[in-house]
């Protein structure tokens, strides 16, 4: 199985000190550290790193109101957080919770023979779950990295992980990802 690492929505409007819609503050540093470590290990394992971020059109007034005007296209809030390790890898924007709403992502995965996704990012109870469900609907194997996802609260994070555990996916810690690379190159 050919893998890719998905890094979802690591953006200023969710993680910075001026975040319009922040994840739980005490989850930020550890989540970023785990994601950055996974990015380094993905690169060493020749696993593509796919950066995905929200970019909402300013004209979507009602939706933007519900989202507290986060991640507006072209805004500082829509930019990737400066603490995120950015290596070479494709970037995909989305304007819905499910990253598969961008057909370019599906095309990239299919063109590169990728059939297994390692999913990290924020919000676990929103975009991460929607993307996982989108991947499953398209027959991708999915692993969610439990210490490389964050939520609005600890309770919402745990509830989302519990719900995801009932689906046909793996939930592993970041330490378990790429651990058997020396053996077979798979999880």
mmCIF file of C-alpha atoms in Angstrom:
data_model
loop_
_atom_site.group_PDB
_atom_site.id
_atom_site.type_symbol
_atom_site.label_atom_id
_atom_site.label_comp_id
_atom_site.label_asym_id
_atom_site.label_seq_id
_atom_site.Cartn_x
_atom_site.Cartn_y
_atom_site.Cartn_z
ATOM 1 C CA UNK A 1 0.000 0.000 0.000
ATOM 2 C CA UNK A 2 1.287 3.444 -0.893
ATOM 3 C CA UNK A 3 0.836 6.055 1.831
ATOM 4 C CA UNK A 4 0.474 9.818 2.062
ATOM 5 C CA UNK A 5 0.497 12.051 5.133
ATOM 6 C CA UNK A 6 -2.394 14.536 5.236
ATOM 7 C CA UNK A 7 -1.844 17.682 7.318
ATOM 8 C CA UNK A 8 -5.217 19.395 7.729
ATOM 9 C CA UNK A 9 -5.936 23.024 8.598
ATOM 10 C CA UNK A 10 -2.840 24.002 10.589
ATOM 11 C CA UNK A 11 -3.726 27.664 10.135
ATOM 12 C CA UNK A 12 -3.417 30.903 12.071
ATOM 13 C CA UNK A 13 -7.158 31.332 12.647
ATOM 14 C CA UNK A 14 -7.168 28.088 14.650
ATOM 15 C CA UNK A 15 -3.767 28.069 16.376
ATOM 16 C CA UNK A 16 -2.342 31.570 16.792
ATOM 17 C CA UNK A 17 -2.729 33.807 19.820
ATOM 18 C CA UNK A 18 -5.185 35.875 17.739
ATOM 19 C CA UNK A 19 -7.127 32.816 16.526
ATOM 20 C CA UNK A 20 -10.737 33.567 15.633
ATOM 21 C CA UNK A 21 -11.802 29.972 16.306
ATOM 22 C CA UNK A 22 -9.081 28.309 18.397
ATOM 23 C CA UNK A 23 -8.600 24.682 19.249
ATOM 24 C CA UNK A 24 -7.983 23.942 22.928
ATOM 25 C CA UNK A 25 -4.871 25.967 23.731
ATOM 26 C CA UNK A 26 -3.213 23.221 25.793
ATOM 27 C CA UNK A 27 -3.445 20.848 22.785
ATOM 28 C CA UNK A 28 -1.633 23.124 20.339
ATOM 29 C CA UNK A 29 2.045 22.640 21.197
ATOM 30 C CA UNK A 30 1.948 18.858 21.540
ATOM 31 C CA UNK A 31 -0.154 18.479 18.376
ATOM 32 C CA UNK A 32 2.221 20.665 16.360
ATOM 33 C CA UNK A 33 5.252 18.798 17.722
ATOM 34 C CA UNK A 34 3.751 15.432 16.745
ATOM 35 C CA UNK A 35 2.784 16.665 13.276
ATOM 36 C CA UNK A 36 6.227 18.179 12.665
ATOM 37 C CA UNK A 37 7.887 14.940 13.780
ATOM 38 C CA UNK A 38 5.623 12.949 11.453
ATOM 39 C CA UNK A 39 6.503 15.291 8.571
ATOM 40 C CA UNK A 40 10.217 14.643 9.167
ATOM 41 C CA UNK A 41 9.691 10.884 9.313
ATOM 42 C CA UNK A 42 7.418 10.915 6.254
ATOM 43 C CA UNK A 43 10.138 12.689 4.302
ATOM 44 C CA UNK A 44 12.740 10.095 5.387
ATOM 45 C CA UNK A 45 10.329 7.331 4.356
ATOM 46 C CA UNK A 46 9.581 8.962 0.986
ATOM 47 C CA UNK A 47 5.928 9.344 1.927
ATOM 48 C CA UNK A 48 4.300 12.357 0.247
ATOM 49 C CA UNK A 49 3.199 15.135 2.598
ATOM 50 C CA UNK A 50 -0.034 16.829 1.543
ATOM 51 C CA UNK A 51 -0.832 20.193 3.095
ATOM 52 C CA UNK A 52 -4.528 21.008 3.134
ATOM 53 C CA UNK A 53 -6.091 24.207 4.373
ATOM 54 C CA UNK A 54 -9.398 25.997 4.520
ATOM 55 C CA UNK A 55 -9.863 29.011 2.251
ATOM 56 C CA UNK A 56 -13.335 30.463 2.360
ATOM 57 C CA UNK A 57 -14.674 33.028 -0.098
ATOM 58 C CA UNK A 58 -15.582 36.365 1.471
ATOM 59 C CA UNK A 59 -19.011 36.323 -0.223
ATOM 60 C CA UNK A 60 -20.185 33.315 1.845
ATOM 61 C CA UNK A 61 -21.625 35.643 4.474
ATOM 62 C CA UNK A 62 -23.872 33.278 6.431
ATOM 63 C CA UNK A 63 -21.320 30.460 6.472
ATOM 64 C CA UNK A 64 -18.549 32.881 7.387
ATOM 65 C CA UNK A 65 -20.631 34.212 10.263
ATOM 66 C CA UNK A 66 -21.024 30.665 11.613
ATOM 67 C CA UNK A 67 -17.254 30.136 11.257
ATOM 68 C CA UNK A 68 -16.451 33.470 12.911
ATOM 69 C CA UNK A 69 -14.985 34.687 9.598
ATOM 70 C CA UNK A 70 -12.062 32.272 9.886
ATOM 71 C CA UNK A 71 -9.673 31.374 7.083
ATOM 72 C CA UNK A 72 -10.953 33.893 4.576
ATOM 73 C CA UNK A 73 -9.133 33.477 1.282
ATOM 74 C CA UNK A 74 -6.071 35.743 1.180
ATOM 75 C CA UNK A 75 -6.215 36.643 4.896
ATOM 76 C CA UNK A 76 -3.440 36.197 7.450
ATOM 77 C CA UNK A 77 -5.757 33.833 9.324
ATOM 78 C CA UNK A 78 -5.900 31.493 6.327
ATOM 79 C CA UNK A 79 -2.105 31.171 6.207
ATOM 80 C CA UNK A 80 -0.409 28.069 7.541
ATOM 81 C CA UNK A 81 0.869 28.491 11.095
ATOM 82 C CA UNK A 82 4.537 29.534 11.046
ATOM 83 C CA UNK A 83 5.408 26.752 13.516
ATOM 84 C CA UNK A 84 4.353 24.077 11.025
ATOM 85 C CA UNK A 85 7.258 22.394 9.266
ATOM 86 C CA UNK A 86 6.767 22.961 5.553
ATOM 87 C CA UNK A 87 8.663 20.675 3.256
ATOM 88 C CA UNK A 88 8.102 20.051 -0.410
ATOM 89 C CA UNK A 89 4.685 18.666 -0.967
ATOM 90 C CA UNK A 90 1.477 19.541 -2.716
ATOM 91 C CA UNK A 91 -0.941 22.018 -1.246
ATOM 92 C CA UNK A 92 -4.720 21.716 -1.591
ATOM 93 C CA UNK A 93 -7.285 24.288 -0.539
ATOM 94 C CA UNK A 94 -10.825 23.441 0.457
ATOM 95 C CA UNK A 95 -13.958 25.361 1.321
ATOM 96 C CA UNK A 96 -15.855 22.488 2.937
ATOM 97 C CA UNK A 97 -15.027 20.285 5.907
ATOM 98 C CA UNK A 98 -14.121 17.247 3.773
ATOM 99 C CA UNK A 99 -10.776 17.699 2.010
ATOM 100 C CA UNK A 100 -12.134 15.487 -0.771
ATOM 101 C CA UNK A 101 -14.422 18.374 -1.743
ATOM 102 C CA UNK A 102 -11.381 19.520 -3.753
ATOM 103 C CA UNK A 103 -11.292 17.212 -6.802
ATOM 104 C CA UNK A 104 -7.585 17.976 -7.269
ATOM 105 C CA UNK A 105 -6.838 15.972 -4.107
ATOM 106 C CA UNK A 106 -8.569 12.887 -5.480
ATOM 107 C CA UNK A 107 -6.792 13.293 -8.816
ATOM 108 C CA UNK A 108 -3.398 13.612 -7.107
ATOM 109 C CA UNK A 109 -3.964 10.512 -4.941
ATOM 110 C CA UNK A 110 -5.166 8.424 -7.885
ATOM 111 C CA UNK A 111 -2.398 9.601 -10.212
ATOM 112 C CA UNK A 112 0.220 8.693 -7.608
ATOM 113 C CA UNK A 113 -1.226 5.295 -6.694
ATOM 114 C CA UNK A 114 -1.840 6.346 -3.098
ATOM 115 C CA UNK A 115 -4.374 4.171 -1.317
ATOM 116 C CA UNK A 116 -3.537 4.694 2.356
ATOM 117 C CA UNK A 117 -3.859 8.007 4.209
ATOM 118 C CA UNK A 118 -2.295 9.012 7.507
ATOM 119 C CA UNK A 119 -4.468 11.840 8.800
ATOM 120 C CA UNK A 120 -3.403 14.626 11.171
ATOM 121 C CA UNK A 121 -4.743 18.103 11.877
ATOM 122 C CA UNK A 122 -7.556 20.072 13.397
ATOM 123 C CA UNK A 123 -10.517 20.059 14.242
ATOM 124 C CA UNK A 124 -10.879 16.304 14.919
ATOM 125 C CA UNK A 125 -14.607 16.750 15.528
ATOM 126 C CA UNK A 126 -15.072 18.606 12.235
ATOM 127 C CA UNK A 127 -12.749 18.640 9.244
ATOM 128 C CA UNK A 128 -10.646 15.651 10.298
ATOM 129 C CA UNK A 129 -13.704 13.435 10.772
ATOM 130 C CA UNK A 130 -15.314 14.688 7.551
ATOM 131 C CA UNK A 131 -12.097 13.983 5.623
ATOM 132 C CA UNK A 132 -11.760 10.508 7.141
ATOM 133 C CA UNK A 133 -15.349 9.719 6.167
ATOM 134 C CA UNK A 134 -14.695 11.117 2.675
ATOM 135 C CA UNK A 135 -11.626 8.881 2.357
ATOM 136 C CA UNK A 136 -13.520 5.801 3.513
ATOM 137 C CA UNK A 137 -16.309 6.509 1.019
ATOM 138 C CA UNK A 138 -13.622 6.420 -1.699
ATOM 139 C CA UNK A 139 -12.089 3.149 -0.419
ATOM 140 C CA UNK A 140 -8.878 4.562 1.025
ATOM 141 C CA UNK A 141 -7.304 2.853 4.016
ATOM 142 C CA UNK A 142 -7.132 5.429 6.818
ATOM 143 C CA UNK A 143 -5.026 5.875 9.928
ATOM 144 C CA UNK A 144 -5.791 8.730 12.325
ATOM 145 C CA UNK A 145 -2.886 9.807 14.527
ATOM 146 C CA UNK A 146 -4.484 10.432 17.926
ATOM 147 C CA UNK A 147 -1.745 12.683 19.324
ATOM 148 C CA UNK A 148 -1.452 14.639 16.052
ATOM 149 C CA UNK A 149 -5.045 15.878 16.036
ATOM 150 C CA UNK A 150 -6.617 18.609 18.158
ATOM 151 C CA UNK A 151 -10.135 19.646 19.010
ATOM 152 C CA UNK A 152 -12.078 22.526 20.502
ATOM 153 C CA UNK A 153 -12.033 20.759 23.886
ATOM 154 C CA UNK A 154 -10.622 17.557 25.348
ATOM 155 C CA UNK A 155 -14.153 16.177 25.548
ATOM 156 C CA UNK A 156 -14.924 16.894 21.870
ATOM 157 C CA UNK A 157 -11.585 15.370 20.835
ATOM 158 C CA UNK A 158 -12.201 12.198 22.827
ATOM 159 C CA UNK A 159 -15.795 11.914 21.575
ATOM 160 C CA UNK A 160 -14.634 12.252 17.959
ATOM 161 C CA UNK A 161 -11.877 9.661 18.410
ATOM 162 C CA UNK A 162 -14.370 7.299 20.064
ATOM 163 C CA UNK A 163 -16.775 7.739 17.148
ATOM 164 C CA UNK A 164 -14.000 7.205 14.596
ATOM 165 C CA UNK A 165 -12.894 4.044 16.415
ATOM 166 C CA UNK A 166 -16.201 2.435 15.411
ATOM 167 C CA UNK A 167 -15.306 2.825 11.725
ATOM 168 C CA UNK A 168 -12.961 0.778 9.568
ATOM 169 C CA UNK A 169 -9.814 2.780 10.373
ATOM 170 C CA UNK A 170 -6.716 2.538 12.520
ATOM 171 C CA UNK A 171 -6.133 4.965 15.365
ATOM 172 C CA UNK A 172 -2.474 5.010 16.330
ATOM 173 C CA UNK A 173 -0.063 7.249 18.215
ATOM 174 C CA UNK A 174 2.558 9.188 16.288
ATOM 175 C CA UNK A 175 5.234 6.853 17.674
ATOM 176 C CA UNK A 176 3.554 3.928 15.904
ATOM 177 C CA UNK A 177 3.578 5.613 12.490
ATOM 178 C CA UNK A 178 6.459 4.620 10.187
ATOM 179 C CA UNK A 179 7.844 2.392 12.966
ATOM 180 C CA UNK A 180 8.296 -0.643 10.713
ATOM 181 C CA UNK A 181 9.958 1.255 7.862
ATOM 182 C CA UNK A 182 13.105 -0.780 8.345
ATOM 183 C CA UNK A 183 11.109 -3.966 7.865
ATOM 184 C CA UNK A 184 8.509 -3.456 5.165
ATOM 185 C CA UNK A 185 7.871 0.262 4.756
ATOM 186 C CA UNK A 186 4.324 0.051 6.089
ATOM 187 C CA UNK A 187 2.528 0.823 9.314
#
